[in-house]
Amino acid sequence: MNLRALHRSLILRLVGISLLLLLIVQAAGFAVVQTFIVRNARAQIERSLDVDERVWRWLLTQNAVRLQEASVLLAADYGFRSAVNSGDSETIQSVLENHGARIGAAMTALLDTRMHLQATSPSRTPADYQSAVDQAVPALVAQPQGSQIAVVHGIPYQFVMVPMRAPLLVGWVLMGFPVNETLVSEMQQLLSVDVAIQVRDATGAVAVPVSTLPDRALADLRDFRMGGEQVLGGETLLVRPVRLDSGATSARALLLRSLNDVVAPYRQLQALLGGITVAGLVLFALGSAFMARRVTTPLRSLVSATHRLSQGDYDAPIEHTRRLDEIGNLARSFDRMRVDIAGQQGEILRLADTDRLTGVPNRERFRRAIMEAIGPGSAGRPVAVIALDLDRFKHVNGVLGYALGDRLLQAVAERISGQTRSPQDVIARLGGNEFAMLLPGADEAAARDMAQRILRAFETPMAFDDRTVDLSAGIGIACWPGPAQDADTLLSHAEIAMYAAKLRLSGALVYEPSMDSSSAVSLSLLTELRRAVDRNELRLFLQPKVSLTGQPGHAAEALVRWQHPERGMVPPMQFIPFAEQTGFVRQLTLWMFEQAVIFLAQPRVQDLALRISINLSTRDLLDPELSNRLGTLLARHGVSAASFCLEITESAIMDEPLRAEAMLNRLSEQGFKLSIDDFGTGYSSLAYLKRLPVDELKIDKSFVIGMASDDGDEQIVRSTIDLAHNLGLSVVAEGVETVSILERLRALHCDDAQGYYISRPLPTDDFIAWHAAAAERK
């Protein structure tokens, strides 16, 4: 979304939300007003209907009084009574007709004392009169002074009845007045209320014979049953029913008032309020849009600033004209953030190229320096890269502490920097205890000279407070032009030469393709080595150990040989180092251990009480599952852990002292005998070795072989044997080449010996035969 779209979207949302809230408030107000108006209108109509009902009943009462008076006059007329006494039917009928017409009575009749019709006016049939008598007379007899409604041919009539005496009761005069348009019109004229007469006969049919309503409303009115609200002809009316009926016929008057007429005066007020609301909405929308624009305009400048910041432009200040409100504070805070980010970005860039501990360039910066040195602008000048890795640095960290280790790294960086030839030389820390130096314009000879200068600089011990640390390093050199074509490969070659120098203890080595374990020959060899296990090309060899103290039992060291189908017997030094570099040495160790377990499980071997020694590499010792894997193999073949001696070099232990100690403790608890191999060539602390669950020391063959010509070597062997015995450890001497060396070791009370004088490494079957021959010689 671009800035303009974002701006419009925010304005629309602000205005929309404001208008929506206003509309909700206005709608709620309209709903309340409407409810109030309708409620008040209903209450007003109900009060009017109360009055209407009273007036309607009053009109019926007045009409009944008039009929009552007219009936009394007729009953008291002398001529009429004479005609009744004489039975002159013509005269009676004439009087009834004339008197009824004079007062507006639609029905007049004379009843005898038993309420039977004697004479009627000719306006209705005798059946009509009989129907009226049946409906009205019983009630009138019970209440002579009142009136009664009866429905004749669907028209309600109001009847009154008075006795006629001469002087005794000779009959009754019955007079009926129709409840018609005259009466309801009078009601409408008096109170402006609509009146309808609703009649329901015995069958349930409903008719409206009299009404002030228009014809279109009558159909709905016929279905009206209860009081309350009714919609007639599209108009809402409130209806008050007033009962008129008596007997089986139902008749009632419906008083109706229009709710619309009462509410109509308020509609104009509502329309006015609606207009005010619309005008308010328009003004509110304009005001909200104006305020939203005032808010979003500085926000747009902030959005533009964020785009500049995202592109790395921290120089342009953020403009802001709002000083006292929140937007101005936001803009000023954002500008301060821009300044802070610019400073932090510069610091980040500096830290990204610098090793924080030593202050020298890091690996990435060193890599870029190599790319610049061998790039198109180098003009073909030679370049040398020196990689350096400190010896025993992990031991320093583990024994002396990480704080001293950090100080040591800082001192190393200063000491290496002191050997630079010119400001163009670059010193870097590649990681851990690995450093590098870039020498622009230096050939191989100059690089070798620099490497020697660095080694000589390390000959002076480093002093920290009351502690002195002796350091050495393995140094690798790679030159350009040469096998490397790019910066990464050149640095990799220097590191490969560095690792080779550490393995060979050679001080400094120049890279050669034969060192590269990733070369085609080495890769091919490693690939074939991985397949050798599956193809059963590896062989287990055993080199006997003999006891020099007459102790019972036999021992041997397990060694691996590779019977290659094409290369023949491959020497261990051609594939073991590569296996250690790639980690495949762990698979080799497990293979050797399993083969040794299988060998010990054979019945012909069990009687020998043989203990087999197996070498563990650094990778083996740091494998957290080593003890579990070895235990599984022992359990599978039913062999005891006491039948094995696990040999570990000092360097393997000191690479990760804490982890190594934990694993050795677990192996010792399982029952394995543990031996320190090549003792005397490492730099381990005797105090640390004393903590380890070690059972045996194995003197390095270089000291044993040197006993024949160097008294110093013999003194080292004697001291080692005495030291081991004082610590409760047994001693094995390897490299026994002559009988004289064997006898000297016996004289020094060495426990066991092995070497070519005793026997070369043998296949397992030959080893069994050798033992059999040795037993016969004894």
PDB file of N, CA, C and O in Angstrom, residues 62-75 95-109 158 160 162 173-178 180 182:
ATOM      1  N   GLN A  62     -79.558   8.219  28.256  1.00  0.00           N
ATOM      2  CA  GLN A  62     -80.484   9.297  27.922  1.00  0.00           C
ATOM      3  C   GLN A  62     -81.544   8.833  26.920  1.00  0.00           C
ATOM      4  O   GLN A  62     -82.727   9.186  27.021  1.00  0.00           O
ATOM      5  N   ASN A  63     -81.105   8.008  25.993  1.00  0.00           N
ATOM      6  CA  ASN A  63     -82.060   7.489  25.012  1.00  0.00           C
ATOM      7  C   ASN A  63     -83.079   6.576  25.694  1.00  0.00           C
ATOM      8  O   ASN A  63     -84.286   6.584  25.371  1.00  0.00           O
ATOM      9  N   ALA A  64     -82.617   5.796  26.654  1.00  0.00           N
ATOM     10  CA  ALA A  64     -83.527   4.904  27.384  1.00  0.00           C
ATOM     11  C   ALA A  64     -84.520   5.714  28.218  1.00  0.00           C
ATOM     12  O   ALA A  64     -85.715   5.354  28.320  1.00  0.00           O
ATOM     13  N   VAL A  65     -84.043   6.820  28.811  1.00  0.00           N
ATOM     14  CA  VAL A  65     -84.956   7.667  29.601  1.00  0.00           C
ATOM     15  C   VAL A  65     -86.036   8.260  28.712  1.00  0.00           C
ATOM     16  O   VAL A  65     -87.230   8.309  29.074  1.00  0.00           O
ATOM     17  N   ARG A  66     -85.623   8.706  27.530  1.00  0.00           N
ATOM     18  CA  ARG A  66     -86.621   9.278  26.609  1.00  0.00           C
ATOM     19  C   ARG A  66     -87.666   8.233  26.216  1.00  0.00           C
ATOM     20  O   ARG A  66     -88.878   8.507  26.182  1.00  0.00           O
ATOM     21  N   LEU A  67     -87.173   7.005  25.909  1.00  0.00           N
ATOM     22  CA  LEU A  67     -88.127   5.942  25.558  1.00  0.00           C
ATOM     23  C   LEU A  67     -89.025   5.591  26.747  1.00  0.00           C
ATOM     24  O   LEU A  67     -90.223   5.309  26.582  1.00  0.00           O
ATOM     25  N   GLN A  68     -88.422   5.613  27.920  1.00  0.00           N
ATOM     26  CA  GLN A  68     -89.200   5.275  29.128  1.00  0.00           C
ATOM     27  C   GLN A  68     -90.323   6.294  29.333  1.00  0.00           C
ATOM     28  O   GLN A  68     -91.465   5.938  29.648  1.00  0.00           O
ATOM     29  N   GLU A  69     -89.982   7.552  29.156  1.00  0.00           N
ATOM     30  CA  GLU A  69     -91.010   8.597  29.346  1.00  0.00           C
ATOM     31  C   GLU A  69     -92.116   8.481  28.310  1.00  0.00           C
ATOM     32  O   GLU A  69     -93.316   8.622  28.607  1.00  0.00           O
ATOM     33  N   ALA A  70     -91.675   8.190  27.038  1.00  0.00           N
ATOM     34  CA  ALA A  70     -92.697   8.044  25.993  1.00  0.00           C
ATOM     35  C   ALA A  70     -93.582   6.842  26.254  1.00  0.00           C
ATOM     36  O   ALA A  70     -94.817   6.874  26.018  1.00  0.00           O
ATOM     37  N   SER A  71     -93.038   5.796  26.759  1.00  0.00           N
ATOM     38  CA  SER A  71     -93.813   4.595  27.067  1.00  0.00           C
ATOM     39  C   SER A  71     -94.789   4.852  28.195  1.00  0.00           C
ATOM     40  O   SER A  71     -95.938   4.352  28.190  1.00  0.00           O
ATOM     41  N   VAL A  72     -94.370   5.632  29.185  1.00  0.00           N
ATOM     42  CA  VAL A  72     -95.255   5.950  30.309  1.00  0.00           C
ATOM     43  C   VAL A  72     -96.448   6.773  29.818  1.00  0.00           C
ATOM     44  O   VAL A  72     -97.612   6.559  30.222  1.00  0.00           O
ATOM     45  N   LEU A  73     -96.181   7.742  28.910  1.00  0.00           N
ATOM     46  CA  LEU A  73     -97.268   8.555  28.375  1.00  0.00           C
ATOM     47  C   LEU A  73     -98.270   7.704  27.607  1.00  0.00           C
ATOM     48  O   LEU A  73     -99.499   7.883  27.702  1.00  0.00           O
ATOM     49  N   LEU A  74     -97.703   6.753  26.830  1.00  0.00           N
ATOM     50  CA  LEU A  74     -98.593   5.897  26.046  1.00  0.00           C
ATOM     51  C   LEU A  74     -99.434   5.018  26.960  1.00  0.00           C
ATOM     52  O   LEU A  74    -100.647   4.827  26.744  1.00  0.00           O
ATOM     53  N   ALA A  75     -98.801   4.480  28.008  1.00  0.00           N
ATOM     54  CA  ALA A  75     -99.541   3.590  28.909  1.00  0.00           C
ATOM     55  C   ALA A  75    -100.602   4.353  29.692  1.00  0.00           C
ATOM     56  O   ALA A  75    -101.638   3.779  30.095  1.00  0.00           O
ATOM     57  N   VAL A  95    -102.839   3.437  17.544  1.00  0.00           N
ATOM     58  CA  VAL A  95    -102.195   4.249  18.577  1.00  0.00           C
ATOM     59  C   VAL A  95    -100.700   3.886  18.697  1.00  0.00           C
ATOM     60  O   VAL A  95     -99.838   4.749  18.817  1.00  0.00           O
ATOM     61  N   LEU A  96    -100.424   2.608  18.674  1.00  0.00           N
ATOM     62  CA  LEU A  96     -99.015   2.194  18.773  1.00  0.00           C
ATOM     63  C   LEU A  96     -98.182   2.775  17.632  1.00  0.00           C
ATOM     64  O   LEU A  96     -97.052   3.244  17.822  1.00  0.00           O
ATOM     65  N   GLU A  97     -98.752   2.731  16.423  1.00  0.00           N
ATOM     66  CA  GLU A  97     -98.006   3.208  15.273  1.00  0.00           C
ATOM     67  C   GLU A  97     -97.810   4.714  15.335  1.00  0.00           C
ATOM     68  O   GLU A  97     -96.694   5.217  15.105  1.00  0.00           O
ATOM     69  N   ASN A  98     -98.888   5.450  15.667  1.00  0.00           N
ATOM     70  CA  ASN A  98     -98.773   6.910  15.681  1.00  0.00           C
ATOM     71  C   ASN A  98     -97.850   7.390  16.806  1.00  0.00           C
ATOM     72  O   ASN A  98     -97.027   8.298  16.623  1.00  0.00           O
ATOM     73  N   HIS A  99     -97.974   6.771  17.975  1.00  0.00           N
ATOM     74  CA  HIS A  99     -97.156   7.203  19.106  1.00  0.00           C
ATOM     75  C   HIS A  99     -95.677   6.862  18.873  1.00  0.00           C
ATOM     76  O   HIS A  99     -94.792   7.659  19.172  1.00  0.00           O
ATOM     77  N   GLY A 100     -95.423   5.708  18.318  1.00  0.00           N
ATOM     78  CA  GLY A 100     -94.040   5.330  18.048  1.00  0.00           C
ATOM     79  C   GLY A 100     -93.412   6.238  17.015  1.00  0.00           C
ATOM     80  O   GLY A 100     -92.242   6.623  17.126  1.00  0.00           O
ATOM     81  N   ALA A 101     -94.183   6.573  15.981  1.00  0.00           N
ATOM     82  CA  ALA A 101     -93.642   7.453  14.949  1.00  0.00           C
ATOM     83  C   ALA A 101     -93.367   8.840  15.520  1.00  0.00           C
ATOM     84  O   ALA A 101     -92.388   9.508  15.119  1.00  0.00           O
ATOM     85  N   ARG A 102     -94.172   9.257  16.477  1.00  0.00           N
ATOM     86  CA  ARG A 102     -94.003  10.584  17.031  1.00  0.00           C
ATOM     87  C   ARG A 102     -92.703  10.704  17.835  1.00  0.00           C
ATOM     88  O   ARG A 102     -92.038  11.739  17.814  1.00  0.00           O
ATOM     89  N   ILE A 103     -92.267   9.658  18.508  1.00  0.00           N
ATOM     90  CA  ILE A 103     -91.057   9.741  19.344  1.00  0.00           C
ATOM     91  C   ILE A 103     -89.855   9.090  18.670  1.00  0.00           C
ATOM     92  O   ILE A 103     -88.765   9.053  19.222  1.00  0.00           O
ATOM     93  N   GLY A 104     -90.065   8.568  17.475  1.00  0.00           N
ATOM     94  CA  GLY A 104     -88.955   7.962  16.744  1.00  0.00           C
ATOM     95  C   GLY A 104     -88.681   6.521  17.098  1.00  0.00           C
ATOM     96  O   GLY A 104     -87.608   5.991  16.752  1.00  0.00           O
ATOM     97  N   ALA A 105     -89.637   5.854  17.768  1.00  0.00           N
ATOM     98  CA  ALA A 105     -89.452   4.441  18.095  1.00  0.00           C
ATOM     99  C   ALA A 105     -89.720   3.602  16.866  1.00  0.00           C
ATOM    100  O   ALA A 105     -90.729   3.792  16.188  1.00  0.00           O
ATOM    101  N   ALA A 106     -88.809   2.677  16.588  1.00  0.00           N
ATOM    102  CA  ALA A 106     -88.951   1.844  15.396  1.00  0.00           C
ATOM    103  C   ALA A 106     -89.873   0.659  15.648  1.00  0.00           C
ATOM    104  O   ALA A 106     -90.453   0.111  14.712  1.00  0.00           O
ATOM    105  N   MET A 107     -89.982   0.238  16.910  1.00  0.00           N
ATOM    106  CA  MET A 107     -90.824  -0.911  17.235  1.00  0.00           C
ATOM    107  C   MET A 107     -91.614  -0.593  18.493  1.00  0.00           C
ATOM    108  O   MET A 107     -91.059  -0.136  19.491  1.00  0.00           O
ATOM    109  N   THR A 108     -92.990  -0.774  18.405  1.00  0.00           N
ATOM    110  CA  THR A 108     -93.865  -0.617  19.570  1.00  0.00           C
ATOM    111  C   THR A 108     -94.788  -1.814  19.604  1.00  0.00           C
ATOM    112  O   THR A 108     -95.223  -2.326  18.570  1.00  0.00           O
ATOM    113  N   ALA A 109     -95.073  -2.271  20.851  1.00  0.00           N
ATOM    114  CA  ALA A 109     -95.916  -3.474  20.967  1.00  0.00           C
ATOM    115  C   ALA A 109     -96.616  -3.451  22.308  1.00  0.00           C
ATOM    116  O   ALA A 109     -96.170  -2.807  23.269  1.00  0.00           O
ATOM    117  N   GLN A 158     -82.556  -0.742  21.281  1.00  0.00           N
ATOM    118  CA  GLN A 158     -82.626  -0.484  22.716  1.00  0.00           C
ATOM    119  C   GLN A 158     -84.104  -0.483  23.119  1.00  0.00           C
ATOM    120  O   GLN A 158     -84.885   0.336  22.631  1.00  0.00           O
ATOM    121  N   VAL A 160     -87.335  -0.585  26.022  1.00  0.00           N
ATOM    122  CA  VAL A 160     -87.808  -0.298  27.376  1.00  0.00           C
ATOM    123  C   VAL A 160     -89.226  -0.850  27.483  1.00  0.00           C
ATOM    124  O   VAL A 160     -89.934  -1.012  26.470  1.00  0.00           O
ATOM    125  N   VAL A 162     -92.930  -0.630  30.060  1.00  0.00           N
ATOM    126  CA  VAL A 162     -93.600  -0.044  31.222  1.00  0.00           C
ATOM    127  C   VAL A 162     -94.965  -0.726  31.375  1.00  0.00           C
ATOM    128  O   VAL A 162     -95.582  -1.165  30.391  1.00  0.00           O
ATOM    129  N   VAL A 173     -96.399  -2.116  27.816  1.00  0.00           N
ATOM    130  CA  VAL A 173     -96.066  -1.406  26.580  1.00  0.00           C
ATOM    131  C   VAL A 173     -94.558  -1.580  26.342  1.00  0.00           C
ATOM    132  O   VAL A 173     -93.738  -1.239  27.195  1.00  0.00           O
ATOM    133  N   LEU A 174     -94.177  -2.130  25.190  1.00  0.00           N
ATOM    134  CA  LEU A 174     -92.780  -2.382  24.813  1.00  0.00           C
ATOM    135  C   LEU A 174     -92.416  -1.468  23.645  1.00  0.00           C
ATOM    136  O   LEU A 174     -93.122  -1.473  22.631  1.00  0.00           O
ATOM    137  N   MET A 175     -91.314  -0.694  23.804  1.00  0.00           N
ATOM    138  CA  MET A 175     -90.880   0.215  22.756  1.00  0.00           C
ATOM    139  C   MET A 175     -89.378   0.027  22.496  1.00  0.00           C
ATOM    140  O   MET A 175     -88.578  -0.102  23.432  1.00  0.00           O
ATOM    141  N   GLY A 176     -88.985   0.006  21.203  1.00  0.00           N
ATOM    142  CA  GLY A 176     -87.591  -0.193  20.833  1.00  0.00           C
ATOM    143  C   GLY A 176     -87.073   0.896  19.914  1.00  0.00           C
ATOM    144  O   GLY A 176     -87.779   1.301  18.986  1.00  0.00           O
ATOM    145  N   PHE A 177     -85.844   1.321  20.221  1.00  0.00           N
ATOM    146  CA  PHE A 177     -85.215   2.376  19.446  1.00  0.00           C
ATOM    147  C   PHE A 177     -83.940   1.800  18.819  1.00  0.00           C
ATOM    148  O   PHE A 177     -83.105   1.231  19.514  1.00  0.00           O
ATOM    149  N   PRO A 178     -83.748   1.924  17.498  1.00  0.00           N
ATOM    150  CA  PRO A 178     -82.575   1.305  16.860  1.00  0.00           C
ATOM    151  C   PRO A 178     -81.278   2.066  17.215  1.00  0.00           C
ATOM    152  O   PRO A 178     -81.274   3.285  17.267  1.00  0.00           O
ATOM    153  N   ASN A 180     -78.424   3.138  15.649  1.00  0.00           N
ATOM    154  CA  ASN A 180     -78.068   3.270  14.237  1.00  0.00           C
ATOM    155  C   ASN A 180     -77.093   4.413  14.019  1.00  0.00           C
ATOM    156  O   ASN A 180     -76.482   4.916  14.965  1.00  0.00           O
ATOM    157  N   THR A 182     -77.548   7.419  13.463  1.00  0.00           N
ATOM    158  CA  THR A 182     -77.865   8.673  14.143  1.00  0.00           C
ATOM    159  C   THR A 182     -77.134   8.761  15.471  1.00  0.00           C
ATOM    160  O   THR A 182     -76.516   9.773  15.806  1.00  0.00           O
TER     161      THR A 182
END
